[in-house]
Short mmCIF file of C-alpha atoms in Angstrom, two decimals:
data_model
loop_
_atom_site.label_atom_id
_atom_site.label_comp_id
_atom_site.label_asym_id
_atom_site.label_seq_id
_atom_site.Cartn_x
_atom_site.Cartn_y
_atom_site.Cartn_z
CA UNK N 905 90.40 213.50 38.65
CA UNK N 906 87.85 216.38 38.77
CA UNK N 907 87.58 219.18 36.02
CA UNK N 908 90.17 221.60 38.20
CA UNK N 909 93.10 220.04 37.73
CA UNK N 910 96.15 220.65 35.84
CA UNK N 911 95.50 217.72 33.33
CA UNK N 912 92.38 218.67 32.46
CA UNK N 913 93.36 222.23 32.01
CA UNK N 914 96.41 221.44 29.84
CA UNK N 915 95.44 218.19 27.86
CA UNK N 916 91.23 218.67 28.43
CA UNK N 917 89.62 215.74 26.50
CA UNK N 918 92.16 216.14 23.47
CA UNK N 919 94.32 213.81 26.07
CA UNK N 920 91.80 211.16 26.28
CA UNK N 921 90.94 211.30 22.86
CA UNK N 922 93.86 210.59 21.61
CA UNK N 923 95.47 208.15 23.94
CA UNK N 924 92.20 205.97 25.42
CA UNK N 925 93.97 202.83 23.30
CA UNK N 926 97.34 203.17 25.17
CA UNK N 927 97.38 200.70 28.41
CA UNK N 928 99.72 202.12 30.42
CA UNK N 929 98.79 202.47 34.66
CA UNK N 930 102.49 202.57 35.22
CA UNK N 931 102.37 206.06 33.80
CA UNK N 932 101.14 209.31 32.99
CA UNK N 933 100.70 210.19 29.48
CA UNK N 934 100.82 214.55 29.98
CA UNK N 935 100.89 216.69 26.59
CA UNK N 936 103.14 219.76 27.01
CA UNK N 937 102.34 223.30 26.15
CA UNK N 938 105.53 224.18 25.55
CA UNK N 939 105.59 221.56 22.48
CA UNK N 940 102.21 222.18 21.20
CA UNK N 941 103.28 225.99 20.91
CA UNK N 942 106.72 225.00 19.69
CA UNK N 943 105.04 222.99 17.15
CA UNK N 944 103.01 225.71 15.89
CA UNK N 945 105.16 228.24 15.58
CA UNK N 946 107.75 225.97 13.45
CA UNK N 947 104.73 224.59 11.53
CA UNK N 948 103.71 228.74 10.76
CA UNK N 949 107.26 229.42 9.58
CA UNK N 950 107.36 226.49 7.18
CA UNK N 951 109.91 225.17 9.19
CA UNK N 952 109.72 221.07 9.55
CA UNK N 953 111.84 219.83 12.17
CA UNK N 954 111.80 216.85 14.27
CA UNK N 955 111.58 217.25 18.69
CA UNK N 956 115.01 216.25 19.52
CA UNK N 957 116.38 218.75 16.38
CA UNK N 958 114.42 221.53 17.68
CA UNK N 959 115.86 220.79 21.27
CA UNK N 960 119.58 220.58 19.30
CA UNK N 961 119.07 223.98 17.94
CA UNK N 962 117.55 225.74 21.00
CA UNK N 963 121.12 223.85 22.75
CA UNK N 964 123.32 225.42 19.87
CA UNK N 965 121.34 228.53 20.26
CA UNK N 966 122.25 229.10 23.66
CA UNK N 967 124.94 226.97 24.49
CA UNK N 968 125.77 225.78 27.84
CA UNK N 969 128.14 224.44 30.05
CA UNK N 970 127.33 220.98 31.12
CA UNK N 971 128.97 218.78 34.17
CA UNK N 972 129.41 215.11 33.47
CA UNK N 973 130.56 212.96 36.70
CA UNK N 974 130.06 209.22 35.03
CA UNK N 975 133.78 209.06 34.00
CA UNK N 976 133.45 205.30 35.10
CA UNK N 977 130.81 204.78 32.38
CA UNK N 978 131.94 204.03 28.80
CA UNK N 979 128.74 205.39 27.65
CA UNK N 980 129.43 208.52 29.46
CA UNK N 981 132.68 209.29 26.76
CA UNK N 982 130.28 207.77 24.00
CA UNK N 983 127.60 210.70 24.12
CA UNK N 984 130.22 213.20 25.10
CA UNK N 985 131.64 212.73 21.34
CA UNK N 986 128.44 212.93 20.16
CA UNK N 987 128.24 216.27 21.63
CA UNK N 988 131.06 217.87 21.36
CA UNK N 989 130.84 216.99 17.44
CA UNK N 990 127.35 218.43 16.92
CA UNK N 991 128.92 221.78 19.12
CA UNK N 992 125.71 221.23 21.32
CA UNK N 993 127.00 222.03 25.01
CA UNK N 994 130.80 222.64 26.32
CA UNK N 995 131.67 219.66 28.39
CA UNK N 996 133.28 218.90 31.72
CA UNK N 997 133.85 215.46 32.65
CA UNK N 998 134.97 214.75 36.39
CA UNK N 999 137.67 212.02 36.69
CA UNK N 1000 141.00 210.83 37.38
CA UNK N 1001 143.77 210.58 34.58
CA UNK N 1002 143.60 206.60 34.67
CA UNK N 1003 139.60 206.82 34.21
CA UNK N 1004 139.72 209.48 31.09
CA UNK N 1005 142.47 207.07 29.62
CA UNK N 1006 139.92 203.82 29.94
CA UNK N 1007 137.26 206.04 28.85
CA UNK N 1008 137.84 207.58 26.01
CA UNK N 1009 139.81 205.27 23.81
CA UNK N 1010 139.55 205.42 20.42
CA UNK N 1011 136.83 208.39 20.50
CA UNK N 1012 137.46 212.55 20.41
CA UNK N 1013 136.65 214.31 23.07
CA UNK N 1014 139.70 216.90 22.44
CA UNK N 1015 137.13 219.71 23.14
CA UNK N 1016 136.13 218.97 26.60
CA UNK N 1017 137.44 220.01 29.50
CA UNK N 1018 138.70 217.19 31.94
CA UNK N 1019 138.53 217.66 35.98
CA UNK N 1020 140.77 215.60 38.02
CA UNK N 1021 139.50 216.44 41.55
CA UNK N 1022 142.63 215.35 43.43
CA UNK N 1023 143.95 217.82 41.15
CA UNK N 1024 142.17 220.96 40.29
CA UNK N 1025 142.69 223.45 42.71
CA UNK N 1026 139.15 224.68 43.18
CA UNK N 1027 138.43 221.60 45.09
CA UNK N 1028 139.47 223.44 48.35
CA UNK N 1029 136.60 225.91 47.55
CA UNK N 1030 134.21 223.39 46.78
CA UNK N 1031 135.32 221.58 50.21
CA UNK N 1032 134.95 224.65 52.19
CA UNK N 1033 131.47 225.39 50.69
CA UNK N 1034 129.95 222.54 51.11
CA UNK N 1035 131.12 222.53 54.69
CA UNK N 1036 129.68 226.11 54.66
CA UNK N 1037 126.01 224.66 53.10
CA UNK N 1038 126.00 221.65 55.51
CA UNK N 1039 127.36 222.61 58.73
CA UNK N 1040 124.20 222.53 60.41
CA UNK N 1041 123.91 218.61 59.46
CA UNK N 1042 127.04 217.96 61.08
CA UNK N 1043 129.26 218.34 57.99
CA UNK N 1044 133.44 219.08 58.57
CA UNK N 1045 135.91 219.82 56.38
CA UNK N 1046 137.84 216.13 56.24
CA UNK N 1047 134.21 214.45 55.98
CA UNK N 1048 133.36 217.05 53.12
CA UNK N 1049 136.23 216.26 51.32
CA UNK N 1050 136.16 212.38 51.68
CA UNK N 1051 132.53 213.09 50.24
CA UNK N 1052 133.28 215.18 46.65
CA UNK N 1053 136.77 213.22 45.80
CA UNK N 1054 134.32 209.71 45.97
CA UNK N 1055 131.13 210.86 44.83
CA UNK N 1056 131.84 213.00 41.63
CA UNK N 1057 128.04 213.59 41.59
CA UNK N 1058 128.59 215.64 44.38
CA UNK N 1059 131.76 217.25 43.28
CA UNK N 1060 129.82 218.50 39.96
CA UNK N 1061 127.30 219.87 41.91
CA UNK N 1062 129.12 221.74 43.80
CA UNK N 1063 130.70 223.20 40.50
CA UNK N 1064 127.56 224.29 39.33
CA UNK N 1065 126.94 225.81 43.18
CA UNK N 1066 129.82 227.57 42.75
CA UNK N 1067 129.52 229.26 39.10
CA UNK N 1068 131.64 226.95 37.17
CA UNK N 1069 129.12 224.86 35.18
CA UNK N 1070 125.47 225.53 34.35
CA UNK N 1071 124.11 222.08 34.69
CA UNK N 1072 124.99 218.42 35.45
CA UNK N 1073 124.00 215.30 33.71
CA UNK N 1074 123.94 212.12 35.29
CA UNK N 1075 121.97 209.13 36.07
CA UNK N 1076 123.91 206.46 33.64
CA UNK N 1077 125.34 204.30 36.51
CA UNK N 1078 124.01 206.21 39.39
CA UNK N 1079 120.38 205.61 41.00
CA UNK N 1080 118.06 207.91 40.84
CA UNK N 1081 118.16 208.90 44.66
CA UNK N 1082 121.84 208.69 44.60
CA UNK N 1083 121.65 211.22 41.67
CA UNK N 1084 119.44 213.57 43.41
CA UNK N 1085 120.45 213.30 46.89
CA UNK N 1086 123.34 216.07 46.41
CA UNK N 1087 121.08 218.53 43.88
CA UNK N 1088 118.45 218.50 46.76
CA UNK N 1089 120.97 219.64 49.51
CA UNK N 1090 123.28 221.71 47.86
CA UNK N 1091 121.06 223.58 44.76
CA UNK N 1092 117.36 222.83 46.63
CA UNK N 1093 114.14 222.89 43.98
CA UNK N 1094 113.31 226.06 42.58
CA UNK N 1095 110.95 228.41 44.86
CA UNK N 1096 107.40 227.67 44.94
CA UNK N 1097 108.14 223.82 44.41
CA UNK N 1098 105.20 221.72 45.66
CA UNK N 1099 106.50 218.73 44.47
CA UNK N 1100 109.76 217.28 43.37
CA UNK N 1101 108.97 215.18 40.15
CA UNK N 1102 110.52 213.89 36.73
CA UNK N 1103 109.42 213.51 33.61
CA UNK N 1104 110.62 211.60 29.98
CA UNK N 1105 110.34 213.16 26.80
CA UNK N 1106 109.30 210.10 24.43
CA UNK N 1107 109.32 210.70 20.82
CA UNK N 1108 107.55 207.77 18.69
CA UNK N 1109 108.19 207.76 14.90
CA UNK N 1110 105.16 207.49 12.44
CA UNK N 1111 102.70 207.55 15.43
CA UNK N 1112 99.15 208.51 15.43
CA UNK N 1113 99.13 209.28 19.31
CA UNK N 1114 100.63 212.15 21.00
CA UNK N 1115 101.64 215.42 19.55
CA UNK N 1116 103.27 214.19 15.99
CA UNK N 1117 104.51 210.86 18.33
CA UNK N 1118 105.66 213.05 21.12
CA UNK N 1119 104.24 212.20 24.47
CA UNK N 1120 105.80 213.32 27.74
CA UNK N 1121 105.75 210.65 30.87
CA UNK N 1122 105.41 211.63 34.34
CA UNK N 1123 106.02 210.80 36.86
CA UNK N 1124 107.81 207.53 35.88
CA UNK N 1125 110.56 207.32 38.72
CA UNK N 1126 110.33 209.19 41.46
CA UNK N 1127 106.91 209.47 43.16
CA UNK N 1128 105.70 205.39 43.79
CA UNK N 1129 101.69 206.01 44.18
CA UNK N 1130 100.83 209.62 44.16
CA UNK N 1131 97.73 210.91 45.78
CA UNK N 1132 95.06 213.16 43.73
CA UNK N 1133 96.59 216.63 44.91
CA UNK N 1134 100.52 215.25 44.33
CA UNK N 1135 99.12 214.05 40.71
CA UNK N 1136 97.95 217.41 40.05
CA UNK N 1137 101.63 218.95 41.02
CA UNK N 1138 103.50 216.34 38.91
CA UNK N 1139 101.33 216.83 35.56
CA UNK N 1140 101.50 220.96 36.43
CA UNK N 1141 105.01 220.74 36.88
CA UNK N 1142 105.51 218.52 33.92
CA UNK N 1143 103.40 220.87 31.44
CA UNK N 1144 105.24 223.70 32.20
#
């Protein structure tokens, strides 16, 4: 990788330095700027806190509203408790009535709000937008219907389309290109894209690597054998 690129630029030799004992070709160990400075700062105001807390109080700080279609998945209503308990995001979770019943036995998830889609009566909107979005792809109204009421990936992103959620979670049960597939044609990547990518934030107690044990992965599982210049996007895009 020559001196010019994005790694070098945002890890330099600090990267190498620190993480030449990890074996790892399956992926990219990236440090992120956004943690180092995060870091500092907390570390100048005597403040002490762990990743994942500072990502629970930026989330508290700011709080969101958050789509999540894996009614099917008992893990799904297990995190959702989670959540709602530690007030860190309202919650919408897409399913039918005999789904949230399965679900969410014997956990409290009082707070969030439950979407039937054969149900709600936005899902003529979201039907006739998506028609809207996809016409040119051959997309009617019966087909765009038969797609949101059996994908509920698809019927949560066309919530956050449409101004009723700011985000969507999903991925528990779902494949990766099935969980993608509707973001890319309905929200499309952000302008100036160059490469669609994904990342994991890994946080490793008591390590010596890292940034205090916190390492971020990309491109893990999305991009199978990237070439120099789509390498360069992926640990750009990851760093920021």
């Amino acid at each position: 990788i020559s001196g010019s690129t994005p790694l070098l630029r945002y890890g330099k030799c600090l990267f190498y330095k620190k993480c030449k004992k990890i074996q790892n070709t399956a992926c990219l160990l990236l440090f992120s700027l956004y943690i180092i400075r995060l870091y500092a700062l907390n570390h100048e105001r005597g403040i002490i806190m762990g990743f994942i807390d500072v990502i629970k109080a930026k989330a508290k700080a700011d709080k969101k509203t958050i789509v999540l279609p894996e009614s099917m998945d008992r893990r799904t209503w297990v995190a959702a408790e989670k959540i709602l308990k530690e007030d860190l995001a309202n919650l919408i979770i897409i399913g039918s009535e005999e789904a949230v019943k399965k679900g969410s036995e014997g956990l409290d998830v009082s707070k969030a709000t439950i979407v039937d889609p054969e149900k709600n009566e936005k899902t003529q909107a979201y039907v006739d937008k998506l028609v809207e979005l996809r016409a040119k792809k051959g997309m009617t109204p019966e087909k765009a219907r038969e797609t949101i009421l059996n994908d509920y990936t698809y019927y949560g992103v066309m919530m956050v389309k449409m101004g009723d959620a700011d985000g969507l979670v999903s991925g528990a049960c779902h494949s990766t290109a099935n969980t993608l597939r509707p973001c890319l044609q309905i929200l499309k990547t952000k302008p100036g894209t160059k490469l669609v990518s994904a990342f994991f934030l890994m946080v490793v107690p008591d390590c010596e690597y890292g940034d205090d044990g916190v390492f971020v992965f990309g491109d893990c599982g999305l991009n199978q054998n990237p070439n120099p210049e789509e390498l360069a996007a992926i640990a750009e895009s990851s760093a920021e």
